[in-house]
XYZ file of C-alpha atoms in Angstrom:
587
model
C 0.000 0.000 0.000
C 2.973 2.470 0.721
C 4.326 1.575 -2.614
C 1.610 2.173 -4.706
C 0.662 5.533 -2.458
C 4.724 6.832 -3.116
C 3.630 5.608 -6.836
C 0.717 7.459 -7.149
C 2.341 10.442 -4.992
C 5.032 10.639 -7.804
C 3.015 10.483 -11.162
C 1.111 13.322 -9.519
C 4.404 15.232 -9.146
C 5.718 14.455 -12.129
C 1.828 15.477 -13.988
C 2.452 18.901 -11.712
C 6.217 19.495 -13.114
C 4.630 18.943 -16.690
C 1.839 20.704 -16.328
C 4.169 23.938 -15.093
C 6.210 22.684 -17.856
C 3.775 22.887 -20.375
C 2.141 26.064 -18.971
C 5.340 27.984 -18.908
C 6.189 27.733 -22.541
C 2.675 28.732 -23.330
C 1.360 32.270 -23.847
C 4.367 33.862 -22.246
C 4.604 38.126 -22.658
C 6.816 39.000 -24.944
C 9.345 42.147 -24.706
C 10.913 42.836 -27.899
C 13.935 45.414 -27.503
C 15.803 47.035 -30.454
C 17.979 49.452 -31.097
C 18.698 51.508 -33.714
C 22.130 51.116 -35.739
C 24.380 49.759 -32.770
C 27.233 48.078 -33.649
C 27.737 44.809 -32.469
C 31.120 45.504 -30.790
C 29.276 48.304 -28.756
C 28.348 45.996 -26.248
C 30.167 44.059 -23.361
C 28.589 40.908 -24.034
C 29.977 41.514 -27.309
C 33.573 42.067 -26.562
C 32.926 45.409 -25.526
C 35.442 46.262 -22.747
C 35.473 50.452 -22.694
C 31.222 51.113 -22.741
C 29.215 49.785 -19.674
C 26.393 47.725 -20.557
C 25.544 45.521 -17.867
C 21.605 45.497 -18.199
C 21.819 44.301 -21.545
C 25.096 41.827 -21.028
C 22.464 40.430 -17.833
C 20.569 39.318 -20.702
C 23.298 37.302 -22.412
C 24.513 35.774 -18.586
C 20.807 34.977 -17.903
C 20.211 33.769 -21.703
C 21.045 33.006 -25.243
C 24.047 34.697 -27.174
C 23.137 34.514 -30.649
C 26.685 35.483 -32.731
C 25.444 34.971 -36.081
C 22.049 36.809 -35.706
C 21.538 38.430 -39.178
C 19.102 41.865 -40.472
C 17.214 40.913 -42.934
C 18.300 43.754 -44.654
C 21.354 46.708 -43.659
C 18.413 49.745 -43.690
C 16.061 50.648 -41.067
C 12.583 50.810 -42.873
C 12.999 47.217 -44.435
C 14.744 45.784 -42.135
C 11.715 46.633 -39.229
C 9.217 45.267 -42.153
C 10.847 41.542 -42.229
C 11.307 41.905 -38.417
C 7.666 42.367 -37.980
C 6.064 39.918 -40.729
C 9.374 37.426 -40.776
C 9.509 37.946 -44.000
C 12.053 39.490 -46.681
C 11.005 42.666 -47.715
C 10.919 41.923 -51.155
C 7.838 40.054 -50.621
C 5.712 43.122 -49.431
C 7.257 46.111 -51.398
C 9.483 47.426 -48.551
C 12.562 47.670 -50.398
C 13.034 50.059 -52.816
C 14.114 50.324 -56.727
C 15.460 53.855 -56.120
C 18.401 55.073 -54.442
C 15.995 55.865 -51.268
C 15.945 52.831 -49.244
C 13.864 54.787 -46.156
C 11.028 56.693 -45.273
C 12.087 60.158 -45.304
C 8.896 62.498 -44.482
C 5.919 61.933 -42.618
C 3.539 62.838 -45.161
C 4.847 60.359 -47.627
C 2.016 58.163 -48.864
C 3.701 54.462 -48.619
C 3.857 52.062 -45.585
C 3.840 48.597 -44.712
C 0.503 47.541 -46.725
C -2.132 46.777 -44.813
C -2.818 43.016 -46.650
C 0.574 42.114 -44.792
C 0.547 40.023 -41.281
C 2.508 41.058 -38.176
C 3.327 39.236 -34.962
C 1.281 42.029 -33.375
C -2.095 41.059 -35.257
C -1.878 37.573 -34.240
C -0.754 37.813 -30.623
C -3.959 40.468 -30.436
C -6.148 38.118 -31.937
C -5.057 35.676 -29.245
C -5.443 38.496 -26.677
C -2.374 39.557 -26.240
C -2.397 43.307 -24.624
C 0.192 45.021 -27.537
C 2.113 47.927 -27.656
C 4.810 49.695 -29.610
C 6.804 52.417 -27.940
C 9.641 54.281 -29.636
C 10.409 54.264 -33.444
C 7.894 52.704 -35.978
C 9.621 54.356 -39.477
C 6.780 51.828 -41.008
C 4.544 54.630 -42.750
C 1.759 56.595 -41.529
C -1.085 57.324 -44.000
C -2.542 56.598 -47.566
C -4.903 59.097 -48.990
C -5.472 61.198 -46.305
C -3.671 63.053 -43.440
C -6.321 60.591 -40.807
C -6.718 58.006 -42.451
C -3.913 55.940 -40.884
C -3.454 53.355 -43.358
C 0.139 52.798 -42.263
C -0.016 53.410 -38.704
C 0.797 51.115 -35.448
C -2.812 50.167 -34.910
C -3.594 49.065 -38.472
C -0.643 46.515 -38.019
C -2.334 44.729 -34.571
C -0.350 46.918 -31.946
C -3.202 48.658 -29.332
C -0.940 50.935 -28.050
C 1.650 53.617 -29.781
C 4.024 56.221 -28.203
C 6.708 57.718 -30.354
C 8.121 58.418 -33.450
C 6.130 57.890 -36.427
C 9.021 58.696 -38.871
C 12.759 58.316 -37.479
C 15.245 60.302 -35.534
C 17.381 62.765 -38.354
C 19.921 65.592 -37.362
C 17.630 67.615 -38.667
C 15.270 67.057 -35.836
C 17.523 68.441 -33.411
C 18.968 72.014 -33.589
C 22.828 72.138 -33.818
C 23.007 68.668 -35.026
C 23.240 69.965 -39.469
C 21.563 68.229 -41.841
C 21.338 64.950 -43.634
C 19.367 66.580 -46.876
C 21.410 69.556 -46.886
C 24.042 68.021 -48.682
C 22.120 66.300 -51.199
C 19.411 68.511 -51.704
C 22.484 71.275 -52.663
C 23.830 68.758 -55.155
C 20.472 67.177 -56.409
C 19.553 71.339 -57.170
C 22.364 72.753 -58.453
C 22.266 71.713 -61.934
C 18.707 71.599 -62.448
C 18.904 75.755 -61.428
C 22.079 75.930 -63.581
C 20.191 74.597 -67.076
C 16.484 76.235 -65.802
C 18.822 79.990 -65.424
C 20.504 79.389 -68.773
C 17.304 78.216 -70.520
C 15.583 81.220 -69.059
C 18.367 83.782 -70.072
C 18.922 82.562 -73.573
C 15.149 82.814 -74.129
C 15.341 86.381 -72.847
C 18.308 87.074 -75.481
C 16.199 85.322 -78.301
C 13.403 87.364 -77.378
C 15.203 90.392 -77.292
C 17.248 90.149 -80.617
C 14.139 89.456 -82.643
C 15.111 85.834 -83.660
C 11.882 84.093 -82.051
C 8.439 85.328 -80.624
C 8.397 83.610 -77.242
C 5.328 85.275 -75.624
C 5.458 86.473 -72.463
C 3.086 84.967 -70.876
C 4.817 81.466 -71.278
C 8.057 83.114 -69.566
C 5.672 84.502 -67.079
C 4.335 81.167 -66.195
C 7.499 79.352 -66.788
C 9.025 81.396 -63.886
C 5.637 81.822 -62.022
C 5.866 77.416 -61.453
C 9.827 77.613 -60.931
C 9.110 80.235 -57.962
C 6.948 78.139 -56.442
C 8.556 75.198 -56.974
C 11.673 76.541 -55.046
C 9.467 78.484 -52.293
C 7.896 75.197 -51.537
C 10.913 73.433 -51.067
C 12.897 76.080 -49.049
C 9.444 76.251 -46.753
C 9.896 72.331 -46.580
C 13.521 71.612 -45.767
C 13.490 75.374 -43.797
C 10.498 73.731 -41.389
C 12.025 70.013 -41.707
C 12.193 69.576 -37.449
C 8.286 70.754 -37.128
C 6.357 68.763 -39.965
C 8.704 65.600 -39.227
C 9.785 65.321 -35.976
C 7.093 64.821 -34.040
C 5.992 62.894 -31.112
C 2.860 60.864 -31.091
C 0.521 58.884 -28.370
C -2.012 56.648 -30.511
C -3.420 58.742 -32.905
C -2.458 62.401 -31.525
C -0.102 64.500 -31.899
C 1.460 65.299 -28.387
C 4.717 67.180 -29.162
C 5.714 68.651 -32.017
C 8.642 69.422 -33.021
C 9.992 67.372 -30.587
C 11.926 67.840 -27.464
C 14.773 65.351 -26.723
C 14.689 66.334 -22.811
C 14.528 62.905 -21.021
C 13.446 61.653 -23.937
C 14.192 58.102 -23.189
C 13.297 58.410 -19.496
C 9.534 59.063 -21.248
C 10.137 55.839 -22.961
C 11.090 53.872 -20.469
C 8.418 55.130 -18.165
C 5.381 53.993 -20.979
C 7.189 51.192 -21.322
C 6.951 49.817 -17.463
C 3.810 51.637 -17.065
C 2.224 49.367 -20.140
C 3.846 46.556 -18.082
C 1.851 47.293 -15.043
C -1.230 47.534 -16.754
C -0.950 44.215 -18.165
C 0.836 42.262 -15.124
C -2.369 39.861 -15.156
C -2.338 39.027 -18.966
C -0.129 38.427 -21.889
C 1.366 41.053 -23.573
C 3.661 42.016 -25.865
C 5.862 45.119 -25.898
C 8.322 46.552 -28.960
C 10.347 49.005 -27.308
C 11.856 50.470 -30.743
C 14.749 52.958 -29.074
C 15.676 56.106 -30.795
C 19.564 55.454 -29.580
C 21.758 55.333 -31.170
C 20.341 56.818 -34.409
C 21.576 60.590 -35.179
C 20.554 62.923 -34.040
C 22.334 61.568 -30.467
C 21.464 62.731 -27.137
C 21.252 61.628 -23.912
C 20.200 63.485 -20.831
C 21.895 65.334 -17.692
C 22.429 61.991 -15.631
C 24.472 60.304 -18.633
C 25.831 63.115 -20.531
C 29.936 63.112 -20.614
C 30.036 59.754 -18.301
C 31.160 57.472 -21.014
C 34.551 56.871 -22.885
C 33.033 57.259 -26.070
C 31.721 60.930 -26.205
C 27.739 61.149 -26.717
C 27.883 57.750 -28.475
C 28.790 56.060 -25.268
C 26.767 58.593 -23.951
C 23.340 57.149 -25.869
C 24.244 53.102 -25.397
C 24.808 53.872 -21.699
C 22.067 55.829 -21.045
C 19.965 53.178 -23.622
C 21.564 50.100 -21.235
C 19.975 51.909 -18.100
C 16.368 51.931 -19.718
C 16.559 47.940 -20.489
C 17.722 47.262 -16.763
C 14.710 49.602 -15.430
C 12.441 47.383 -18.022
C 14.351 44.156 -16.047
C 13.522 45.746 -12.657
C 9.675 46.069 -13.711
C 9.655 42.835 -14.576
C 11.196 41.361 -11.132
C 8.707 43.469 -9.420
C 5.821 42.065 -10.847
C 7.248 38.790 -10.393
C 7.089 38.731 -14.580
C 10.099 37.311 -15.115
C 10.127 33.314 -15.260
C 6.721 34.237 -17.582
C 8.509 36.615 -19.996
C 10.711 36.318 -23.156
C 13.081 39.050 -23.430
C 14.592 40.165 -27.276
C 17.556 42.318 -27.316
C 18.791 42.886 -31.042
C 19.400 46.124 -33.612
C 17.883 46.777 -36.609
C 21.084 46.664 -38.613
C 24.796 47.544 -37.760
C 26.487 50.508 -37.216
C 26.310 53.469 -39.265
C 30.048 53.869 -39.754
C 30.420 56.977 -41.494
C 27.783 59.324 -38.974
C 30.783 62.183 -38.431
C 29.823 65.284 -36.339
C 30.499 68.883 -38.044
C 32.664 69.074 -35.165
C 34.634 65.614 -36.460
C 33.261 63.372 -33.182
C 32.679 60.252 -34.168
C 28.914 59.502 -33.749
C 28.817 55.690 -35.082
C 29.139 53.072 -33.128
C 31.780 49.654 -33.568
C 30.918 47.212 -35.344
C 33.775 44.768 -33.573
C 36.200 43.094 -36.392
C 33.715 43.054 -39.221
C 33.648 44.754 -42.551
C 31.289 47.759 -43.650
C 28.572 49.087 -41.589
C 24.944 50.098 -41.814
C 23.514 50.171 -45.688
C 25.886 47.221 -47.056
C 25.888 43.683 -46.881
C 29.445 43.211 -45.598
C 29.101 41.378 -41.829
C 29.306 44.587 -40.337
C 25.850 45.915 -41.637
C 23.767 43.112 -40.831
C 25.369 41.060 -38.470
C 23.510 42.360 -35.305
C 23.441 41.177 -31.691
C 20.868 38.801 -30.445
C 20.248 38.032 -26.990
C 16.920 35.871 -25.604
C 16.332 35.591 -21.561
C 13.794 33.369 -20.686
C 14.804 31.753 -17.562
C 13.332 28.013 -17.140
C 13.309 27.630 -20.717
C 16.039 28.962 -22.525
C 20.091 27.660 -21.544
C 21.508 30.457 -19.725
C 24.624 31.743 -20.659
C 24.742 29.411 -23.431
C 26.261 30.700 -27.281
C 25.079 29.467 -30.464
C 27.017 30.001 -33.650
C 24.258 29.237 -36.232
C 22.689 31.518 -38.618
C 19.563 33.085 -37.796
C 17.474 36.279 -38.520
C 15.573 38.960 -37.138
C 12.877 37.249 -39.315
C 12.947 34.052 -36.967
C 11.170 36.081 -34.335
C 7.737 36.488 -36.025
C 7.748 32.367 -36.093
C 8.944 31.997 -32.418
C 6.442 34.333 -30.680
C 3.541 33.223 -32.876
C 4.002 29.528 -31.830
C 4.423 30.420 -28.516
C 1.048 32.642 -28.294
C -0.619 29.858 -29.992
C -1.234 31.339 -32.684
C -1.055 29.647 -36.447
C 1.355 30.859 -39.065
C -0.209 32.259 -41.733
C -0.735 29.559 -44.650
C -1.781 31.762 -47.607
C 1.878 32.920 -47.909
C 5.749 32.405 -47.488
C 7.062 32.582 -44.070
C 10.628 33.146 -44.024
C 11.653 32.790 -40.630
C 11.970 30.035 -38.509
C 10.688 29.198 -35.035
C 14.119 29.600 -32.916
C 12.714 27.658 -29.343
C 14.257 24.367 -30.821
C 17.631 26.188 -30.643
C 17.278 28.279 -27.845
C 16.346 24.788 -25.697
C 19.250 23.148 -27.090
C 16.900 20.492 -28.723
C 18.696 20.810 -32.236
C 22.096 22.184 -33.168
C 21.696 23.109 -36.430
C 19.900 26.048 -37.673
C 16.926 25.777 -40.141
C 18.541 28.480 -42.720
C 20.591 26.917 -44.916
C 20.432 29.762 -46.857
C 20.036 33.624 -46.141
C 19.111 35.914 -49.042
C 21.024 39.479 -48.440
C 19.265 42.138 -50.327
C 20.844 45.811 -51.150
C 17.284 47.252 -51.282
C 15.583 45.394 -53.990
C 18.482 44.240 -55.436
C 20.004 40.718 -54.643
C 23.487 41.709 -53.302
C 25.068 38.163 -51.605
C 23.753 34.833 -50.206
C 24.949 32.908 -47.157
C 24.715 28.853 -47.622
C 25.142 26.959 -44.517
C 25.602 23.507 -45.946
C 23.909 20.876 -43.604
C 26.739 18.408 -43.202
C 29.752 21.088 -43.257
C 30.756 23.807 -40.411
C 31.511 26.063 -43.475
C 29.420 29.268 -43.901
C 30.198 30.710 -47.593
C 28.511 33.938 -48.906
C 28.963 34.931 -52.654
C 28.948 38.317 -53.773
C 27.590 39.454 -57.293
C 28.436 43.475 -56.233
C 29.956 45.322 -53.490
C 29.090 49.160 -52.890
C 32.627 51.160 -53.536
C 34.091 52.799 -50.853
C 35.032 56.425 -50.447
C 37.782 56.635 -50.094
C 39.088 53.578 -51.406
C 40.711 52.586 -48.578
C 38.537 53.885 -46.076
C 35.634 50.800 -44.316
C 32.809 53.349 -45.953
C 31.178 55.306 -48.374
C 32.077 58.652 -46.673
C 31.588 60.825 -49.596
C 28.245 59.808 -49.977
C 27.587 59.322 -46.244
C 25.748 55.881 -46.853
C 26.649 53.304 -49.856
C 24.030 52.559 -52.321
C 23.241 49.521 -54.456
C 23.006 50.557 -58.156
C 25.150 51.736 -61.342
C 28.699 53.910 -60.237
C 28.378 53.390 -56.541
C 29.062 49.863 -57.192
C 31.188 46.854 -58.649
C 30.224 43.951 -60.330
C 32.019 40.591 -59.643
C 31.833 37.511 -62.336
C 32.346 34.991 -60.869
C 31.317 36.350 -57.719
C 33.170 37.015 -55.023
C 33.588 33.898 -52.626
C 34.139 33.866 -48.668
C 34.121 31.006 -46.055
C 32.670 33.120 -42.647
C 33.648 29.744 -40.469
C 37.722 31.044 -41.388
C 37.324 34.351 -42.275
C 34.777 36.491 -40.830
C 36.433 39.484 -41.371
C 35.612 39.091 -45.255
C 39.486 40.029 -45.838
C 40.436 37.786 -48.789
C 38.341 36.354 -51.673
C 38.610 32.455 -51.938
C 39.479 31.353 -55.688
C 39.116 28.244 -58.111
C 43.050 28.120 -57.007
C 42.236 28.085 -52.768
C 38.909 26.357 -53.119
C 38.554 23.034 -54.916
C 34.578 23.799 -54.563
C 34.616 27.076 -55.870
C 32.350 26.543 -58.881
C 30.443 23.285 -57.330
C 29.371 26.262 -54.703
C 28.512 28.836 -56.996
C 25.944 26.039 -58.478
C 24.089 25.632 -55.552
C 24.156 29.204 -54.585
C 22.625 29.931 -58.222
C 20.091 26.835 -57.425
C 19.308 28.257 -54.546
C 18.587 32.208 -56.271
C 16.231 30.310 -58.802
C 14.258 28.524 -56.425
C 13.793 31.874 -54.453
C 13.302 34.387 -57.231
C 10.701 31.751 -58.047
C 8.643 32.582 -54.932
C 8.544 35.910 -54.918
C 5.376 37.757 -56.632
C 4.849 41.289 -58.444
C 3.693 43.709 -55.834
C 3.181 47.245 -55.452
C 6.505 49.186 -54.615
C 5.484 51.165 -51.284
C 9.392 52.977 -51.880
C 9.079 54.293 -55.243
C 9.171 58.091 -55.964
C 5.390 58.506 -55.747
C 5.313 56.703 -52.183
C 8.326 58.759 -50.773
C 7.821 62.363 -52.040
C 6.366 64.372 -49.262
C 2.555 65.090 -49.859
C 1.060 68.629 -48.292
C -2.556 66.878 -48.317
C -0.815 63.946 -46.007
C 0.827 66.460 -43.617
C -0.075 65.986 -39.872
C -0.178 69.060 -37.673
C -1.062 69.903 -34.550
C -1.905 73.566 -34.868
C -1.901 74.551 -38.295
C 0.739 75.464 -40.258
C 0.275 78.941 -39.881
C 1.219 78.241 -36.141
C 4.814 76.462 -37.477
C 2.524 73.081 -36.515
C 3.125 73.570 -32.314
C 2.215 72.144 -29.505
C 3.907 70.630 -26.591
C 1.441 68.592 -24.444
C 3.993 66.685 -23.082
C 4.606 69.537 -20.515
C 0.748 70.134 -19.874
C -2.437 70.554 -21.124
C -4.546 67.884 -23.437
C -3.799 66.609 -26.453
C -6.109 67.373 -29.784
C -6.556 65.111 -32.427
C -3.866 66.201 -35.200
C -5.390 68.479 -38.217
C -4.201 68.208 -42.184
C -1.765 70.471 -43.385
């Protein structure tokens, strides 16, 4: 009798343990953290030994170190588009056929289309509590300046604080100007020809050669006048109609004010946590660090090694241990899975006026932010989930930013979508240690829409060999950027094409230093075959869609313009500080 009572004591216990078990990796809240163009040497956990980042190297201690965690693409805009549908952005017309590979304005009429799924719409639909706080850079609005096509809560998030664009110099006073430069050299010859066409006319007209009436001329100049008041208006008021900080679908400060900016954050952040302490939720806390403009307030600023770059990660690494803290408080933390990545790497060439270096490290590898070397896509990766995930464990597999959509979905319960290609992969199986291999044997890296390189992880070989068909030219030549240009782009003279493509084994040279050859690699063309194979099995899957980058999607659009006041009023209003806010009025 004993016996079979210690028996039945112990299948009870063991039917507990599962049950706890099985309850645990079900329905967990989800915090997804990511910062904005930190290198992946900025960071202790890293190899970082000059800037402090405890909070976030707590999450590599108390979880998973992924070292081979890879953007789906080196941009912000369609990089955050594969992060949140785990798909490339190729398939949903978030990467562009232009030299603009980002949302620039607010009032630009493309966005993440709304026929596209997000890890945010299913967790909702599963009742997940959902917020996005910070940087969305995702679009804003369609047809209208309220209609919201593009906006946070057409894409399954309930809750939005921040920016609905991105954080430029030109939002912050003192910083200069990222357009400046261009704008100068994208004007000055169409004003050189437009003068000389307009003064020869004049001297035609004059001499008696041709009739040109004067009304034409009149007109002629009347649109040209226009044309350039508009745009010296635009670029002149750049901070107010762009810069702007939003709570759902109000305006609540605009321009905006950096002062304790990411205190604010952090404080939505654990006060959405507190809300929610009784049911599932999921949080994307999308930082503005350590995207220019940088700042970082009084109880940071001058405290690192590393000017107001260290500055920003520091004061960025505080905000993730008070989101830690909330957690511990609320006795969250055995029920939470914590995300720590970037949304590309480092953005090398960001130089102050005053010749500080404002980009971060991106530790020994090549290139930076906007290029497909290592250094612009290879981004950190850090899961905590304690219980479930090996602590302090490293896994040198490839994997993608895409591979979260997959992971949280199955964990919410939710299904993956079957009416189209998911290109991530669920990462638990990894994370538990259940499997060593990754489930990407091969990573597609796109230069906006163009197909720059491919990674091919053979199943039965440690090798990891990526083939280039172009690589953006550097400037200088024997500088690690495009300096002149102050990002690389993808297309004609910024570029060089390689046949037979450039060849590289990551498992021995990660550094991308020296081109393997038919001569140092008896595989070299056997590779290239099933790289190819691979391309035409891909390119297969992929479907026409509309291009939410072209011209007509990025030009800024006075009907779309947001505003708080009116125009008249420089669009003002600061109810951050006070007062109530209004619902925002066109432009």
């Amino acid at each position: 009798r004993k016996k079979m009572g210690l028996l039945l004591l112990l299948i009870i216990c063991q039917y507990a343990i599962n049950s706890v078990k099985t309850h645990s990796v079900s329905k967990p809240n989800i915090i997804l953290l990511m910062a904005d163009d930190l290198g992946i040497g900025d960071l202790g956990c890293y190899g970082n030994r000059t800037l402090r980042t405890p909070n976030i190297d707590r999450l590599a201690e108390e979880g998973v170190t992924l070292t081979q965690h890879i953007a789906a693409s080196p941009l912000c805009t369609p990089s955050r588009a594969a992060f949140l549908t785990g798909r490339y952005p190729i398939r949903s017309g978030m990467a562009a056929f232009s030299r603009v590979g980002v949302f620039l304005f607010s009032a630009s009429s493309g966005g993440l289309p709304s026929e596209e799924i997000t890890f945010s719409k299913l967790l909702k639909q599963k009742g997940y509590a959902t917020a996005l706080i910070g940087k969305w850079h995702l679009g804003l609005n369609c047809e209208s300046s309220n209609d919201f096509c593009h906006h946070p809560h057409s894409h399954g998030f309930d809750y939005f604080y921040g920016l609905p664009v991105t954080n430029f110099r030109d939002c912050k006073p003192g910083q200069g100007s990222v357009f400046l430069k261009g704008v100068q050299k994208a004007l000055v010859i169409p004003i050189q020809i437009t003068g000389i066409a307009l003064v020869s006319l004049a001297i035609v007209q004059y001499s008696g050669l041709l009739k040109v009436p004067f009304q034409a001329l009149g007109y002629c100049l009347l649109i040209i006048t226009i044309s350039l008041v508009v745009l010296i208006f635009f670029f002149y008021h750049f901070r107010h109609l762009n810069c702007f900080l939003m709570r759902d679908h109000q305006i609540i400060q605009q321009p905006l004010s950096y002062e304790n900016l990411t205190q604010r954050l952090t404080k939505e952040a654990m006060q959405f946590i507190g809300r929610n302490a009784n049911a599932p939720f999921l949080l994307v806390l999308s930082y503005l660090h350590v995207h220019t403009a940088l700042y970082a307030s009084e109880n940071f600023k001058g405290k690192s090694k590393h000017g107001l770059y260290g500055d920003a990660v520091e004061e960025m690494d505080w905000s993730v241990g008070q989101v830690l803290d909330v957690l511990e408080k609320h006795n969250l933390s055995d029920k939470t899975l914590v995300y720590f990545t970037s949304d590309q790497g480092a953005h090398v060439e960001e130089i102050s006026s005053a010749g500080e270096v404002h980009g971060g490290y991106n530790g020994m590898y090549k290139g930076g932010k906007s290029t497909n070397w290592e250094g612009g896509i290879r981004v950190p990766g850090l899961l905590r989930w304690p219980g479930v995930v090996q602590p302090g464990a490293y896994i040198d597999e490839p994997t993608s930013n895409m591979d979260i959509f997959p992971t949280i979905v199955k964990l919410a319960d939710a299904q993956l979508p079957s009416d189209r290609i998911i290109d991530g992969h669920d990462l638990l199986p990894l994370l538990q240690g259940k499997v060593t291999r990754s489930k990407h044997e091969f990573l597609f890296h796109y230069c906006n829409a163009y197909l720059n390189a491919v990674r091919w992880h053979p199943g039965n070989s440690e090798s990891v060999w990526k083939v280039f068909f172009f690589t953006p030219n550097f400037s200088p030549e024997d500088s690690n950027g495009c300096y002149d240009s102050h990002v690389c782009f993808c297309h004609g003279g910024f570029i060089t094409r390689h046949d037979p493509p450039l060849l590289f084994d990551l498992s021995r040279d990660p550094e991308e230093k020296v081109p393997l050859t038919p001569e140092t690699e008896s595989r070299f063309y056997e590779i290239l075959r099933v790289v190819h194979q691979a391309i035409d099995n891909h390119t297969r899957s992929l479907h026409a869609v509309p291009n939410q980058l072209s011209w007509n999607n990025l030009l800024w659009k006075p009907w779309l313009q947001l505003c708080c006041s009116s125009v008249f009023q420089y669009c003002y209003c600061d109810y951050e500080s006070g007062g109530s806010p209004v619902e925002v009025q066109s432009g």
